[in-house]
mmCIF file of C-alpha atoms in Angstrom:
data_model
loop_
_atom_site.group_PDB
_atom_site.id
_atom_site.type_symbol
_atom_site.label_atom_id
_atom_site.label_comp_id
_atom_site.label_asym_id
_atom_site.label_seq_id
_atom_site.Cartn_x
_atom_site.Cartn_y
_atom_site.Cartn_z
ATOM 1 C CA UNK A 1 104.967 55.275 106.082
ATOM 2 C CA UNK A 2 107.758 56.113 105.725
ATOM 3 C CA UNK A 3 108.429 58.441 109.236
ATOM 4 C CA UNK A 4 110.320 61.446 107.790
ATOM 5 C CA UNK A 5 107.284 61.631 105.730
ATOM 6 C CA UNK A 6 104.880 61.614 108.400
ATOM 7 C CA UNK A 7 106.542 64.521 110.665
ATOM 8 C CA UNK A 8 107.134 66.425 107.725
ATOM 9 C CA UNK A 9 102.646 66.289 107.188
ATOM 10 C CA UNK A 10 102.044 66.788 110.240
ATOM 11 C CA UNK A 11 104.355 69.796 110.783
ATOM 12 C CA UNK A 12 102.861 70.863 107.186
ATOM 13 C CA UNK A 13 99.189 71.238 108.414
ATOM 14 C CA UNK A 14 100.432 72.789 111.976
ATOM 15 C CA UNK A 15 102.003 75.972 110.283
ATOM 16 C CA UNK A 16 99.534 75.904 106.576
ATOM 17 C CA UNK A 17 97.208 77.882 108.638
ATOM 18 C CA UNK A 18 99.184 80.214 110.575
ATOM 19 C CA UNK A 19 102.005 81.829 108.422
ATOM 20 C CA UNK A 20 101.868 85.413 106.905
ATOM 21 C CA UNK A 21 105.597 86.161 106.785
ATOM 22 C CA UNK A 22 107.273 85.807 103.601
ATOM 23 C CA UNK A 23 111.427 86.052 102.251
ATOM 24 C CA UNK A 24 112.521 87.238 99.181
ATOM 25 C CA UNK A 25 115.623 84.589 97.498
ATOM 26 C CA UNK A 26 116.667 86.128 94.266
ATOM 27 C CA UNK A 27 115.499 89.477 93.068
ATOM 28 C CA UNK A 28 115.534 90.414 89.701
ATOM 29 C CA UNK A 29 115.017 93.792 87.743
ATOM 30 C CA UNK A 30 112.034 92.301 85.192
ATOM 31 C CA UNK A 31 108.970 90.409 86.436
ATOM 32 C CA UNK A 32 105.887 89.737 84.312
ATOM 33 C CA UNK A 33 103.898 92.435 86.462
ATOM 34 C CA UNK A 34 106.513 95.304 84.469
ATOM 35 C CA UNK A 35 105.768 93.566 80.919
ATOM 36 C CA UNK A 36 102.493 95.346 78.752
ATOM 37 C CA UNK A 37 99.473 93.555 79.391
ATOM 38 C CA UNK A 38 99.651 91.617 75.879
ATOM 39 C CA UNK A 39 103.189 90.457 76.681
ATOM 40 C CA UNK A 40 102.649 88.729 79.816
ATOM 41 C CA UNK A 41 102.603 84.999 80.793
ATOM 42 C CA UNK A 42 99.217 83.236 79.998
ATOM 43 C CA UNK A 43 98.449 80.109 82.139
ATOM 44 C CA UNK A 44 96.322 78.193 79.576
ATOM 45 C CA UNK A 45 99.346 79.402 76.615
ATOM 46 C CA UNK A 46 102.624 76.937 76.452
ATOM 47 C CA UNK A 47 104.939 80.558 76.036
ATOM 48 C CA UNK A 48 106.585 82.201 78.114
ATOM 49 C CA UNK A 49 107.602 85.744 76.825
ATOM 50 C CA UNK A 50 111.146 86.054 76.310
ATOM 51 C CA UNK A 51 112.054 88.710 79.264
ATOM 52 C CA UNK A 52 110.360 85.472 81.366
ATOM 53 C CA UNK A 53 112.225 82.931 80.019
ATOM 54 C CA UNK A 54 115.691 85.333 80.836
ATOM 55 C CA UNK A 55 114.079 85.724 83.734
ATOM 56 C CA UNK A 56 114.052 82.211 84.989
ATOM 57 C CA UNK A 57 116.813 81.081 83.309
ATOM 58 C CA UNK A 58 119.100 84.089 85.170
ATOM 59 C CA UNK A 59 117.545 83.269 88.407
ATOM 60 C CA UNK A 60 118.543 79.393 88.150
ATOM 61 C CA UNK A 61 122.124 79.936 87.203
ATOM 62 C CA UNK A 62 122.693 82.843 89.989
ATOM 63 C CA UNK A 63 120.807 79.829 92.401
ATOM 64 C CA UNK A 64 122.866 76.578 91.149
ATOM 65 C CA UNK A 65 126.078 78.685 91.519
ATOM 66 C CA UNK A 66 125.706 79.392 95.023
ATOM 67 C CA UNK A 67 123.703 76.429 95.927
ATOM 68 C CA UNK A 68 124.438 72.763 96.032
ATOM 69 C CA UNK A 69 120.945 71.630 97.009
ATOM 70 C CA UNK A 70 119.128 73.879 94.127
ATOM 71 C CA UNK A 71 117.448 71.516 91.806
ATOM 72 C CA UNK A 72 114.964 74.559 89.687
ATOM 73 C CA UNK A 73 112.851 77.292 89.413
ATOM 74 C CA UNK A 74 109.296 76.902 89.404
ATOM 75 C CA UNK A 75 107.331 78.858 88.086
ATOM 76 C CA UNK A 76 103.450 79.159 86.951
ATOM 77 C CA UNK A 77 102.251 82.025 85.013
ATOM 78 C CA UNK A 78 98.794 83.550 87.036
ATOM 79 C CA UNK A 79 99.905 82.325 90.183
ATOM 80 C CA UNK A 80 102.389 83.493 93.375
ATOM 81 C CA UNK A 81 104.254 79.965 92.610
ATOM 82 C CA UNK A 82 107.905 81.513 91.108
ATOM 83 C CA UNK A 83 110.227 80.142 93.315
ATOM 84 C CA UNK A 84 113.147 78.135 93.883
ATOM 85 C CA UNK A 85 113.242 74.357 94.258
ATOM 86 C CA UNK A 86 115.683 72.744 96.456
ATOM 87 C CA UNK A 87 116.928 69.195 97.876
ATOM 88 C CA UNK A 88 117.849 68.370 101.634
ATOM 89 C CA UNK A 89 118.681 65.392 102.461
ATOM 90 C CA UNK A 90 115.608 64.658 104.488
ATOM 91 C CA UNK A 91 112.196 66.137 104.274
ATOM 92 C CA UNK A 92 112.493 68.553 106.721
ATOM 93 C CA UNK A 93 115.591 70.337 105.937
ATOM 94 C CA UNK A 94 113.419 74.064 104.532
ATOM 95 C CA UNK A 95 110.135 72.480 105.498
ATOM 96 C CA UNK A 96 110.773 75.749 107.811
ATOM 97 C CA UNK A 97 114.070 77.060 106.608
ATOM 98 C CA UNK A 98 115.732 79.278 104.219
ATOM 99 C CA UNK A 99 117.597 78.484 101.008
ATOM 100 C CA UNK A 100 120.675 79.301 103.504
ATOM 101 C CA UNK A 101 119.356 77.259 105.672
ATOM 102 C CA UNK A 102 118.371 79.736 108.520
ATOM 103 C CA UNK A 103 115.403 79.278 110.438
ATOM 104 C CA UNK A 104 111.639 80.838 108.735
ATOM 105 C CA UNK A 105 109.014 78.958 109.188
ATOM 106 C CA UNK A 106 107.652 79.774 105.563
ATOM 107 C CA UNK A 107 110.358 76.886 104.669
ATOM 108 C CA UNK A 108 111.041 77.112 100.889
ATOM 109 C CA UNK A 109 109.617 74.806 97.761
ATOM 110 C CA UNK A 110 111.950 70.927 97.729
ATOM 111 C CA UNK A 111 111.345 67.869 96.255
ATOM 112 C CA UNK A 112 111.464 64.654 97.896
ATOM 113 C CA UNK A 113 114.888 63.880 99.764
ATOM 114 C CA UNK A 114 114.282 60.115 97.795
ATOM 115 C CA UNK A 115 113.832 61.725 94.351
ATOM 116 C CA UNK A 116 116.568 61.941 91.780
ATOM 117 C CA UNK A 117 117.750 65.760 91.678
ATOM 118 C CA UNK A 118 117.547 65.732 87.906
ATOM 119 C CA UNK A 119 114.016 64.978 87.498
ATOM 120 C CA UNK A 120 114.804 60.881 86.084
ATOM 121 C CA UNK A 121 112.199 59.939 88.032
ATOM 122 C CA UNK A 122 108.552 58.755 87.019
ATOM 123 C CA UNK A 123 106.932 60.547 89.694
ATOM 124 C CA UNK A 124 108.992 64.130 91.415
ATOM 125 C CA UNK A 125 106.821 65.104 94.375
ATOM 126 C CA UNK A 126 107.636 68.435 95.306
ATOM 127 C CA UNK A 127 106.398 69.781 99.168
ATOM 128 C CA UNK A 128 105.450 73.677 100.033
ATOM 129 C CA UNK A 129 103.328 75.265 102.644
ATOM 130 C CA UNK A 130 99.614 76.404 101.885
ATOM 131 C CA UNK A 131 99.953 80.164 103.011
ATOM 132 C CA UNK A 132 96.631 81.841 103.043
ATOM 133 C CA UNK A 133 98.401 84.376 101.341
ATOM 134 C CA UNK A 134 98.848 82.506 98.383
ATOM 135 C CA UNK A 135 102.790 82.102 99.078
ATOM 136 C CA UNK A 136 104.689 79.336 98.564
ATOM 137 C CA UNK A 137 101.891 76.337 97.277
ATOM 138 C CA UNK A 138 98.632 78.233 98.576
ATOM 139 C CA UNK A 139 97.360 79.202 95.631
ATOM 140 C CA UNK A 140 96.742 75.617 94.436
ATOM 141 C CA UNK A 141 93.798 75.622 96.783
ATOM 142 C CA UNK A 142 92.418 78.580 94.231
ATOM 143 C CA UNK A 143 92.424 75.853 91.438
ATOM 144 C CA UNK A 144 89.959 73.736 93.076
ATOM 145 C CA UNK A 145 86.977 75.420 90.532
ATOM 146 C CA UNK A 146 86.948 73.775 87.348
ATOM 147 C CA UNK A 147 87.373 77.412 85.873
ATOM 148 C CA UNK A 148 90.717 78.071 88.045
ATOM 149 C CA UNK A 149 92.153 74.310 86.681
ATOM 150 C CA UNK A 150 91.379 75.128 83.372
ATOM 151 C CA UNK A 151 93.462 78.762 84.110
ATOM 152 C CA UNK A 152 96.557 77.302 85.181
ATOM 153 C CA UNK A 153 97.079 74.776 82.369
ATOM 154 C CA UNK A 154 100.435 74.882 81.842
ATOM 155 C CA UNK A 155 104.012 75.460 84.611
ATOM 156 C CA UNK A 156 107.543 75.390 83.621
ATOM 157 C CA UNK A 157 110.431 74.289 85.241
ATOM 158 C CA UNK A 158 113.764 75.804 84.551
ATOM 159 C CA UNK A 159 116.350 73.269 85.948
ATOM 160 C CA UNK A 160 120.600 74.161 85.037
ATOM 161 C CA UNK A 161 121.023 71.886 82.378
ATOM 162 C CA UNK A 162 117.313 71.790 81.144
ATOM 163 C CA UNK A 163 113.900 73.657 80.539
ATOM 164 C CA UNK A 164 110.882 71.668 81.099
ATOM 165 C CA UNK A 165 106.827 72.701 80.400
ATOM 166 C CA UNK A 166 104.827 71.216 82.847
ATOM 167 C CA UNK A 167 101.393 70.177 81.350
ATOM 168 C CA UNK A 168 99.175 70.217 84.457
ATOM 169 C CA UNK A 169 96.434 67.444 84.233
ATOM 170 C CA UNK A 170 94.870 66.102 87.510
ATOM 171 C CA UNK A 171 93.966 68.332 90.491
ATOM 172 C CA UNK A 172 93.290 65.482 93.984
ATOM 173 C CA UNK A 173 92.740 65.750 97.275
ATOM 174 C CA UNK A 174 94.188 62.386 99.366
ATOM 175 C CA UNK A 175 95.246 61.570 102.563
ATOM 176 C CA UNK A 176 99.208 62.767 103.739
ATOM 177 C CA UNK A 177 100.222 58.819 104.349
ATOM 178 C CA UNK A 178 98.449 57.587 101.264
ATOM 179 C CA UNK A 179 100.426 55.225 99.769
ATOM 180 C CA UNK A 180 101.327 57.297 96.562
ATOM 181 C CA UNK A 181 104.018 59.396 99.039
ATOM 182 C CA UNK A 182 106.279 56.461 99.211
ATOM 183 C CA UNK A 183 108.984 56.971 96.784
ATOM 184 C CA UNK A 184 109.824 55.274 94.608
ATOM 185 C CA UNK A 185 106.883 55.315 92.593
ATOM 186 C CA UNK A 186 106.008 53.613 89.428
ATOM 187 C CA UNK A 187 103.863 55.895 87.314
ATOM 188 C CA UNK A 188 100.999 53.343 87.134
ATOM 189 C CA UNK A 189 100.796 52.703 90.931
ATOM 190 C CA UNK A 190 100.818 56.820 91.201
ATOM 191 C CA UNK A 191 98.397 57.278 88.745
ATOM 192 C CA UNK A 192 96.270 54.542 90.133
ATOM 193 C CA UNK A 193 96.237 56.006 93.787
ATOM 194 C CA UNK A 194 95.497 59.806 92.260
ATOM 195 C CA UNK A 195 93.005 59.327 90.620
ATOM 196 C CA UNK A 196 90.961 57.620 93.044
ATOM 197 C CA UNK A 197 90.803 61.111 94.454
ATOM 198 C CA UNK A 198 91.095 63.021 91.970
ATOM 199 C CA UNK A 199 88.556 66.342 91.663
ATOM 200 C CA UNK A 200 89.616 67.511 88.258
ATOM 201 C CA UNK A 201 91.212 66.173 85.120
ATOM 202 C CA UNK A 202 92.063 66.978 82.086
ATOM 203 C CA UNK A 203 92.661 64.973 78.705
ATOM 204 C CA UNK A 204 96.503 63.919 78.287
ATOM 205 C CA UNK A 205 98.440 61.338 76.879
ATOM 206 C CA UNK A 206 101.265 60.110 78.995
ATOM 207 C CA UNK A 207 103.952 57.175 77.805
ATOM 208 C CA UNK A 208 105.893 54.133 80.155
ATOM 209 C CA UNK A 209 108.984 56.690 79.710
ATOM 210 C CA UNK A 210 106.623 60.303 80.777
ATOM 211 C CA UNK A 211 107.789 61.732 84.219
ATOM 212 C CA UNK A 212 105.413 63.352 86.344
ATOM 213 C CA UNK A 213 105.502 66.129 89.163
ATOM 214 C CA UNK A 214 103.383 66.640 91.771
ATOM 215 C CA UNK A 215 102.332 69.756 93.445
ATOM 216 C CA UNK A 216 101.504 68.749 97.396
ATOM 217 C CA UNK A 217 100.723 71.163 99.859
ATOM 218 C CA UNK A 218 98.055 71.016 102.770
ATOM 219 C CA UNK A 219 94.469 71.044 102.519
ATOM 220 C CA UNK A 220 91.372 72.086 104.882
ATOM 221 C CA UNK A 221 88.761 69.127 103.805
ATOM 222 C CA UNK A 222 90.147 66.660 106.121
ATOM 223 C CA UNK A 223 92.655 66.191 109.182
ATOM 224 C CA UNK A 224 96.381 65.387 106.962
ATOM 225 C CA UNK A 225 94.001 65.991 103.777
ATOM 226 C CA UNK A 226 96.655 67.136 101.126
ATOM 227 C CA UNK A 227 95.888 68.907 97.660
ATOM 228 C CA UNK A 228 98.050 67.516 94.978
ATOM 229 C CA UNK A 229 98.350 68.780 91.504
ATOM 230 C CA UNK A 230 99.519 66.542 89.361
ATOM 231 C CA UNK A 231 101.878 67.824 85.370
ATOM 232 C CA UNK A 232 103.746 65.753 82.756
ATOM 233 C CA UNK A 233 107.201 67.468 82.532
ATOM 234 C CA UNK A 234 107.728 68.144 78.673
ATOM 235 C CA UNK A 235 111.470 68.883 77.819
ATOM 236 C CA UNK A 236 112.042 71.986 75.541
ATOM 237 C CA UNK A 237 114.861 71.083 73.239
ATOM 238 C CA UNK A 238 114.718 74.927 71.441
ATOM 239 C CA UNK A 239 114.005 78.190 72.588
ATOM 240 C CA UNK A 240 111.766 78.423 69.416
ATOM 241 C CA UNK A 241 109.745 75.384 71.411
ATOM 242 C CA UNK A 242 108.545 77.719 74.176
ATOM 243 C CA UNK A 243 109.992 81.421 74.259
ATOM 244 C CA UNK A 244 107.028 83.400 71.356
#
C-alpha cells in the first residue's frame, strides 16, 4: 500500500473518535431547512428543488473562483453531507486543514491525490472523517441498516463545469490497506473487492464506460476498518433532468 494512504488511514482512525469541532466554509441564505416541508429534497428521489440546486451552484461557483484545489460540492439529502471537496498534492493536505489550509482537526472532504480532478477516472475515492456528531462523513455509519441505506439512493456533485447525480448502490466495510485503495484502479477490480466486503447493495446497471465515486470513512468494526459508500456518476445534461 502506498505510504501516503497508509499514513492517512492511521491518522483518520486516531481522530475520528474524538473530534467534536465544526467549521463553516461557505454561508448561504437559502437552505433546505428553510423550505416548506413539501419542497424539501429527499434522498429517495432523483431530483433537487430549484432553491437547493441554485444554492449548490452558487456554492460551487464561489469556491471555484477562490480555491484552485476545489473540485466539487457534495450533497446528500437527509444527511449532514453538504460540503466542498478539495484535492491536494497528497492525501495529507486536507486531512486536518480547512479549505484555506489552516490547521483544523475536522479537516475537509477531499478526493485522492491520484484521481483526475475532473472525475474522468473509473473510480474516484472521497475521504472524510467519521464524526460522532454526524458531520463530515459521520452520517455514513447511520446508513448501516437496510432502511437507512434504502433512504439514501441519491447524492449530488456540483463541479465548476458539470452537475452529476450519484446513484448509490453499495455500502461495504473493508480494511484501510485493502488494494481497492491502490489507485488508479479499474472499475471491475474495484467492484470485485468492494462486493467481497459488501453489507448492502442494490441492483444497478454499470457499463464499461461508467464511473463510480466512493465515500470512504473510518469504521469501528475492527482495527483499521473503513466504511465505503459507492455510487454511479450520472451527468445531468439539462436542468429539467434533475430540478423538479
